mmCIF file of C-alpha atoms in Angstrom:
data_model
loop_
_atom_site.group_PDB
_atom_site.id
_atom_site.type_symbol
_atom_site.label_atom_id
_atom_site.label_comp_id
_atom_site.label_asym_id
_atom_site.label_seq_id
_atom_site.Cartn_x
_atom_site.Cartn_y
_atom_site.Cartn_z
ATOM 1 C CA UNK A 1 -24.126 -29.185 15.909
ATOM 2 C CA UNK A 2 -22.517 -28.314 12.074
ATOM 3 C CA UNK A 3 -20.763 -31.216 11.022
ATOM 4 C CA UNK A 4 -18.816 -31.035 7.475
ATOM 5 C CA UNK A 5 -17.984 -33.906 5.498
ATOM 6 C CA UNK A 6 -15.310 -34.050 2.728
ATOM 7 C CA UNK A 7 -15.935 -36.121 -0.136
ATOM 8 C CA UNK A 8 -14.272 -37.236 -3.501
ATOM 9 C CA UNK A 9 -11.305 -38.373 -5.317
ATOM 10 C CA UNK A 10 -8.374 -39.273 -3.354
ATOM 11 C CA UNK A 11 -5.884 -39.543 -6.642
ATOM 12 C CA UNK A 12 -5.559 -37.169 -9.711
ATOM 13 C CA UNK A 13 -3.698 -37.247 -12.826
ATOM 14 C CA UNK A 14 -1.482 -33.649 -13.612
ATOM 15 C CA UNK A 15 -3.492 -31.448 -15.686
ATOM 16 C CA UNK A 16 -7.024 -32.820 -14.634
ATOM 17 C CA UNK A 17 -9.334 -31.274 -12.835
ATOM 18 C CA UNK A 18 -9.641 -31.680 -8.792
ATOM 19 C CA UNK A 19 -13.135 -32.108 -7.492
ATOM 20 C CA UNK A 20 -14.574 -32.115 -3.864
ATOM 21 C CA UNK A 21 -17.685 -32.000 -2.278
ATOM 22 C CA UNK A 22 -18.839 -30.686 1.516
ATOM 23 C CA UNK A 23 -21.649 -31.783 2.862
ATOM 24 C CA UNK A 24 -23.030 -30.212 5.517
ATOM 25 C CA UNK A 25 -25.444 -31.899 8.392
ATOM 26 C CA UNK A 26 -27.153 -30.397 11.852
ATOM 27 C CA UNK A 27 -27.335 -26.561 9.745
ATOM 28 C CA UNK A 28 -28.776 -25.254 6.389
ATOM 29 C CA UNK A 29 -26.554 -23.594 4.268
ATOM 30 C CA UNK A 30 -29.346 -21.361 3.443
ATOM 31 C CA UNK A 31 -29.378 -19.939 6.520
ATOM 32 C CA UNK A 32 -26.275 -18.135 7.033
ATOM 33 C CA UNK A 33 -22.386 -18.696 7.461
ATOM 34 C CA UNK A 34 -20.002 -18.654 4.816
ATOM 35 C CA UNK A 35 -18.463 -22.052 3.747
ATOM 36 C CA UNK A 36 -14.873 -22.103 3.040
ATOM 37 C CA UNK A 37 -12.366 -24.480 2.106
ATOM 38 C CA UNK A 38 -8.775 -24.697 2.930
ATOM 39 C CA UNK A 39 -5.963 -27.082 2.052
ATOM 40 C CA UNK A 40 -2.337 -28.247 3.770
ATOM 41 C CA UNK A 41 0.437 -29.886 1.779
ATOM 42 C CA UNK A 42 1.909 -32.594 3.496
ATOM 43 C CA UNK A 43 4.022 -31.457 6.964
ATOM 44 C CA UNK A 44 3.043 -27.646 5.666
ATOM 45 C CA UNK A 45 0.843 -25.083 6.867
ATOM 46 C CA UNK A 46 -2.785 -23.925 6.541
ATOM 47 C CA UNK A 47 -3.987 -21.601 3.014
ATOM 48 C CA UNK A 48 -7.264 -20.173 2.727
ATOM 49 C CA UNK A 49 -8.239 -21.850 -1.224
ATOM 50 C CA UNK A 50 -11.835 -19.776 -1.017
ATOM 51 C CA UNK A 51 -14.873 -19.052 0.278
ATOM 52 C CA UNK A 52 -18.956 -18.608 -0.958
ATOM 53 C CA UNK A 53 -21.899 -17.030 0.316
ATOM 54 C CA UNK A 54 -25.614 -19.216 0.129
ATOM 55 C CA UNK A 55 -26.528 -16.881 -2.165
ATOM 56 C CA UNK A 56 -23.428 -17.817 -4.460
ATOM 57 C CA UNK A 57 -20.653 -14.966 -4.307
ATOM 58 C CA UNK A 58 -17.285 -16.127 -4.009
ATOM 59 C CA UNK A 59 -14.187 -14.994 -2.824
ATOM 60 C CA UNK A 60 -10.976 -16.843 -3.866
ATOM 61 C CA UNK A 61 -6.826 -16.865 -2.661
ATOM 62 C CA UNK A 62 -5.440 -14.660 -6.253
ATOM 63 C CA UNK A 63 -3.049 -16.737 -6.383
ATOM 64 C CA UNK A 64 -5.456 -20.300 -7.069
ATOM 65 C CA UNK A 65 -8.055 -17.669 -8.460
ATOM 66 C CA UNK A 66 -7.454 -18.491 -12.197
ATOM 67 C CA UNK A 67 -7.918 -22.010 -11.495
ATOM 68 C CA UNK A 68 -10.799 -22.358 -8.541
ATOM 69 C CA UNK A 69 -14.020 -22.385 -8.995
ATOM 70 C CA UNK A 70 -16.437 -22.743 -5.349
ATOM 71 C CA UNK A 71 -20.150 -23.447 -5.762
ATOM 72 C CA UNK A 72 -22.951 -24.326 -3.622
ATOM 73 C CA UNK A 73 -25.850 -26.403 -3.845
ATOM 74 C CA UNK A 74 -28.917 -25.433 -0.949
ATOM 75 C CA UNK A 75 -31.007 -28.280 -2.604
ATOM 76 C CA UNK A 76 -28.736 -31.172 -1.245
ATOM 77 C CA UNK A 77 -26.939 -28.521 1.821
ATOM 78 C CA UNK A 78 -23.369 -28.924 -0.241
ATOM 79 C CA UNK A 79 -20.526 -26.583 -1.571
ATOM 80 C CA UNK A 80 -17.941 -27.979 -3.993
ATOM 81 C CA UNK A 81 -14.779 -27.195 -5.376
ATOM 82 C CA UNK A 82 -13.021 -27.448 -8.400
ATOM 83 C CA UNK A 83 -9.688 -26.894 -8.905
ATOM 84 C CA UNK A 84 -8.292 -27.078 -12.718
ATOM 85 C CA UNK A 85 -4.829 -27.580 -14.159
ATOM 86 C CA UNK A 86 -3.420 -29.504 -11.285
ATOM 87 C CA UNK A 87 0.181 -30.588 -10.427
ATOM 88 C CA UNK A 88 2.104 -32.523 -7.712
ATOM 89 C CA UNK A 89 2.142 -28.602 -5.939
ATOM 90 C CA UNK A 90 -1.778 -29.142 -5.149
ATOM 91 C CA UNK A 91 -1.239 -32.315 -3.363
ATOM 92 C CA UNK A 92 -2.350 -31.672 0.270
ATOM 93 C CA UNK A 93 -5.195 -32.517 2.602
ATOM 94 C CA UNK A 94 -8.440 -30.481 1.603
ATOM 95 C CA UNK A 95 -10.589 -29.432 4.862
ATOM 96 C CA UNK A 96 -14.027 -27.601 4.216
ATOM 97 C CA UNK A 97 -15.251 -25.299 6.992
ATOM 98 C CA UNK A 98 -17.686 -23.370 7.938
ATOM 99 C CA UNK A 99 -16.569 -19.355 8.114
ATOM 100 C CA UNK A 100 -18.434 -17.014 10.526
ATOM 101 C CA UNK A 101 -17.879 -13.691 8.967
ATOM 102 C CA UNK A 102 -18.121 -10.165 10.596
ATOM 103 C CA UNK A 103 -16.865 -6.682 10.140
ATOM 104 C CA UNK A 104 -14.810 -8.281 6.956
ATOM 105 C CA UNK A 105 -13.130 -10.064 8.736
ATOM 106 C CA UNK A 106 -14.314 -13.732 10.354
ATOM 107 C CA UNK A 107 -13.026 -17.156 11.446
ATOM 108 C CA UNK A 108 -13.448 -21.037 10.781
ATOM 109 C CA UNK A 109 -15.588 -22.368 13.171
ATOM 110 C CA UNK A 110 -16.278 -26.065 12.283
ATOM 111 C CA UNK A 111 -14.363 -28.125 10.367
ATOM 112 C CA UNK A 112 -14.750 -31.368 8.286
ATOM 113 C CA UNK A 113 -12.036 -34.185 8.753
ATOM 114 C CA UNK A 114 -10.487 -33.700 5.978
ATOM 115 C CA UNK A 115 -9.426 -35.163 2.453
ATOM 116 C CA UNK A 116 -5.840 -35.978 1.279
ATOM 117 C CA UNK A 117 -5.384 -35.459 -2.819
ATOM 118 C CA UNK A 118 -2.711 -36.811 -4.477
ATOM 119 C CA UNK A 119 -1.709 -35.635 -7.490
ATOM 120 C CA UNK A 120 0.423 -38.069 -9.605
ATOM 121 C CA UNK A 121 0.459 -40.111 -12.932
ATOM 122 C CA UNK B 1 6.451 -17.531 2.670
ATOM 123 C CA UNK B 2 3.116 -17.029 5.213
ATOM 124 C CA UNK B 3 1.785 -13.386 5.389
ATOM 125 C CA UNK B 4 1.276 -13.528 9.304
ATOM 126 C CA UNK B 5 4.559 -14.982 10.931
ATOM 127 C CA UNK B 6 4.360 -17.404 13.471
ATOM 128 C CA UNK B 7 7.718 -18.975 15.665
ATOM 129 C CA UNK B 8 8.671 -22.459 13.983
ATOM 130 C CA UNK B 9 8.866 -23.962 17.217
ATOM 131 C CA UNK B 10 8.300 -23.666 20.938
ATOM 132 C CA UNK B 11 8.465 -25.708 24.416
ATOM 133 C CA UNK B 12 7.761 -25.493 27.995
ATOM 134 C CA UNK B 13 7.545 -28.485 30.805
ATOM 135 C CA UNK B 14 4.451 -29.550 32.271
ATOM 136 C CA UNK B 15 2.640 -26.580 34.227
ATOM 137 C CA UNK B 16 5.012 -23.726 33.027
ATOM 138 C CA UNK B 17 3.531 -21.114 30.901
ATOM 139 C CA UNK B 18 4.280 -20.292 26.600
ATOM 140 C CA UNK B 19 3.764 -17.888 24.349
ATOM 141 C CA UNK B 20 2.810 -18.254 20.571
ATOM 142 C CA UNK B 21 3.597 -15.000 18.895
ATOM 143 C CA UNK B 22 2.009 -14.098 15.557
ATOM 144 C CA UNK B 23 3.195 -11.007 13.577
ATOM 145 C CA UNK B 24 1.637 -9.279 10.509
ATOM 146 C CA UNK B 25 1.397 -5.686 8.763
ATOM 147 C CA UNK B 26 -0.533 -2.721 8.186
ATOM 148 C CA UNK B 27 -2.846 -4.625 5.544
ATOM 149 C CA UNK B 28 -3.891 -7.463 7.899
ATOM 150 C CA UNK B 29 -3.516 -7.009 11.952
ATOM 151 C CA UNK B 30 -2.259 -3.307 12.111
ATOM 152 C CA UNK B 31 -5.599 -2.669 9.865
ATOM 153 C CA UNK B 32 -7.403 -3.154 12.743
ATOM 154 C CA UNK B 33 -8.942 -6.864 11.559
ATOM 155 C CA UNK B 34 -9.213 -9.530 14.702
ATOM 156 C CA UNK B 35 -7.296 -12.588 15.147
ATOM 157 C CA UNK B 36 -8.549 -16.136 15.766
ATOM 158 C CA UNK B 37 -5.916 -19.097 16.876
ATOM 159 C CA UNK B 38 -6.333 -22.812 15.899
ATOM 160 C CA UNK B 39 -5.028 -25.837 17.499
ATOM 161 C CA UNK B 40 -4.040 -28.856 15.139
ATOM 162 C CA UNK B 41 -3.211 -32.387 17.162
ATOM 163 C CA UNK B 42 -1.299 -34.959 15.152
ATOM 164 C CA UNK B 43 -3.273 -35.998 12.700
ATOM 165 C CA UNK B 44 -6.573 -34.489 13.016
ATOM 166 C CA UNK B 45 -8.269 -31.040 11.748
ATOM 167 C CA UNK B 46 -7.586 -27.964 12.699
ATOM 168 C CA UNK B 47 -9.836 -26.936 16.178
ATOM 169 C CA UNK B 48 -10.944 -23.568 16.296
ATOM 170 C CA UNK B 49 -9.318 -22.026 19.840
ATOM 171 C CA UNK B 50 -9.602 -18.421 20.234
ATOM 172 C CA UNK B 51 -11.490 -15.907 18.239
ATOM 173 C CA UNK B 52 -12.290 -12.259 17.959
ATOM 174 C CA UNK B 53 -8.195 -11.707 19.289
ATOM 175 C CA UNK B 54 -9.367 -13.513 22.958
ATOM 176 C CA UNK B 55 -12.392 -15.243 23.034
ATOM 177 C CA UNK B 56 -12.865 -18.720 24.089
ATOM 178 C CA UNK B 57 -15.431 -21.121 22.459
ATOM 179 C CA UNK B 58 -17.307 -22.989 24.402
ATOM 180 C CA UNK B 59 -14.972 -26.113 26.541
ATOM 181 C CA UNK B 60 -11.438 -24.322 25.619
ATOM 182 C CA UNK B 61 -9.758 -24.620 28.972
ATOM 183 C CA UNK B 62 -9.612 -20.933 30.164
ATOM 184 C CA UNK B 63 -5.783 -22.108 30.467
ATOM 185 C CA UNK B 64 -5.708 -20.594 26.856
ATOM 186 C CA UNK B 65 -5.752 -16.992 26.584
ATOM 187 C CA UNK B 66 -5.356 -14.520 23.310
ATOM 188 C CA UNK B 67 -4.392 -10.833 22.820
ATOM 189 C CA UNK B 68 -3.662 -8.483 20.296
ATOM 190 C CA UNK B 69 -1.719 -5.197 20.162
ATOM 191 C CA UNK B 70 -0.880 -3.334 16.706
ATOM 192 C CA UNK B 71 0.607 -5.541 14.184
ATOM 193 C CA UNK B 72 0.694 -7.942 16.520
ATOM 194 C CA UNK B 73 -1.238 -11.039 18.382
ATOM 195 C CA UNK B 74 -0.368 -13.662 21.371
ATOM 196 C CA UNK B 75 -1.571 -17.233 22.251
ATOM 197 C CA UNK B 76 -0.649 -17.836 25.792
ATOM 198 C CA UNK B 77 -1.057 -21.637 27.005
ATOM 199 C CA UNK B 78 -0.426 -21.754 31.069
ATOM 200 C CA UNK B 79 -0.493 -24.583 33.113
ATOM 201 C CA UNK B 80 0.916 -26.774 30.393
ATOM 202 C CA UNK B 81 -0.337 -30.509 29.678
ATOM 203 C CA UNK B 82 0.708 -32.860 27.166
ATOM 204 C CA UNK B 83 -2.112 -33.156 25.589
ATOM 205 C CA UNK B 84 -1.260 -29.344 24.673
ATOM 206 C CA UNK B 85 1.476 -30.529 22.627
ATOM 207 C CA UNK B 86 0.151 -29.728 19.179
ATOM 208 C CA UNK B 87 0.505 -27.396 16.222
ATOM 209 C CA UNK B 88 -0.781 -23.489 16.347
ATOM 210 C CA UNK B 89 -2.126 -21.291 13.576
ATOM 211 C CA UNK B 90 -2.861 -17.605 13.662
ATOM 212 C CA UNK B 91 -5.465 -16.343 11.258
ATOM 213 C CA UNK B 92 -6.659 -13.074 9.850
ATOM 214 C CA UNK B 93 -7.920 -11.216 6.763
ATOM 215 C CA UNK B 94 -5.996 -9.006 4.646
ATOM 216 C CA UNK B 95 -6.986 -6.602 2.835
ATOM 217 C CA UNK B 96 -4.368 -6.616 0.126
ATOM 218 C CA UNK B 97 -5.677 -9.880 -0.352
ATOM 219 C CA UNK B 98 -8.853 -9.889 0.445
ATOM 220 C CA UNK B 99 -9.124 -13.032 1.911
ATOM 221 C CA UNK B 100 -8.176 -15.194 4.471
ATOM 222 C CA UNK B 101 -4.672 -15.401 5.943
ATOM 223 C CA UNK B 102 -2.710 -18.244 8.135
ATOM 224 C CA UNK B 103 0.437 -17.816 9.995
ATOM 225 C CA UNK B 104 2.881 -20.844 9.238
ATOM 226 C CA UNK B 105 2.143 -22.475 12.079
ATOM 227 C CA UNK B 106 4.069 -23.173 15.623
ATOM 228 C CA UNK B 107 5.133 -26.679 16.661
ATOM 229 C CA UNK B 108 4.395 -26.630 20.443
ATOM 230 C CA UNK B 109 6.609 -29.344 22.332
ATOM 231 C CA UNK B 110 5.729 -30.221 25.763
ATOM 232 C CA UNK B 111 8.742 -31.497 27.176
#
């Protein structure tokens, strides 16, 4: 069973630089699935932030593209995000998921409970 | 301003049947890419329901049913139970995008 498990800051300052980890248990990264995270302001909707491959390409929503960066890390089965330049606008709960992709298309099948980041002074 | 558009809101009683409709375009559902439906209870992540437009994971209640016809895609809920009451998001890629794209969600109310 692929569980997911959100980790990192649950406050940052505007401007700075939002960080999160994923770590994933019961599957190896390196063995398939794309990994994906995915964010939801408070009493909003879902939006796809990005997604990378094991072997490290990425894929990222243009409009957070300038400011995302999604890596991986098969040595301790994590993928992180980094999200730069941040204001009150990025405050929402970050889920990471695992993405089962096909025929370029594909779906989240597991999720991690999620993280709520606040941005604020 | 979601790409796929999804009701804001819909309700049935115990037992009666709903529909959750989710609309897109020519660069996401009309291109032919599937559809996958997630149900979000208060508070918790997001639970993958249906994918590939009307497949069932394993221990979804075959109660929930999805389809998909041009531009278009359907979450049907029968026999409704509270614990249905919930929110529902339609997913898809886009090609414009190339990415990933939700619906805005649908509040279901069981009344």
């Amino acid at each position: 069973q692929v569980q997911l498990q959100e980790s990192g800051p649950g406050l940052v300052k505007p401007s700075e630089t939002l960080s999160l980890t994923c770590t994933v248990s019961g599957y190896s990264i390196s063995s398939g699935y794309y990994w994906g995270w995915i964010r939801q302001p408070p009493g909003k909707g879902l939006e796809w932030i990005g997604s990378i491959y094991h072997s490290g390409s990425t894929y990222y929503n243009p409009s957070l593209k300038s400011r995302v960066t999604i890596s991986v890390d098969t040595s301790k089965n994590q993928f992180s995000l980094k999200l730069s330049s941040v204001t009150a606008a990025d405050t929402a709960v970050y889920y990471c998921a695992s993405f089962l992709y096909y025929d370029s298309s594909g779906y989240y099948k597991n999720w991690g409970q999620g993280t709520l980041v606040t941005v604020s002074s | 301003q979601s790409v796929l558009t999804q009701p804001p809101s819909v309700s049935g009683a115990p037992g009666q049947r709903v529909t959750i409709s989710c609309t897109g375009s020519s660069s996401n559902i009309g291109a032919g890419y599937d559809v996958h439906w997630y149900q979000q209870l208060p508070g918790t992540a997001p639970k993958l329901l249906i994918y590939g437009n009307s497949n069932r994971p394993s221990g979804v209640p075959d109660r929930f049913s999805g389809s998909k016809s041009g531009t278009s895609a359907s979450l049907a809920i029968s026999g409704l139970q509270a614990e249905d009451e919930a929110d529902y998001y339609c997913q898809s890629y886009d090609s414009s995008l190339s990415g990933s794209v939700f619906g805005g969600g649908t509040k279901l109310t069981v009344l």
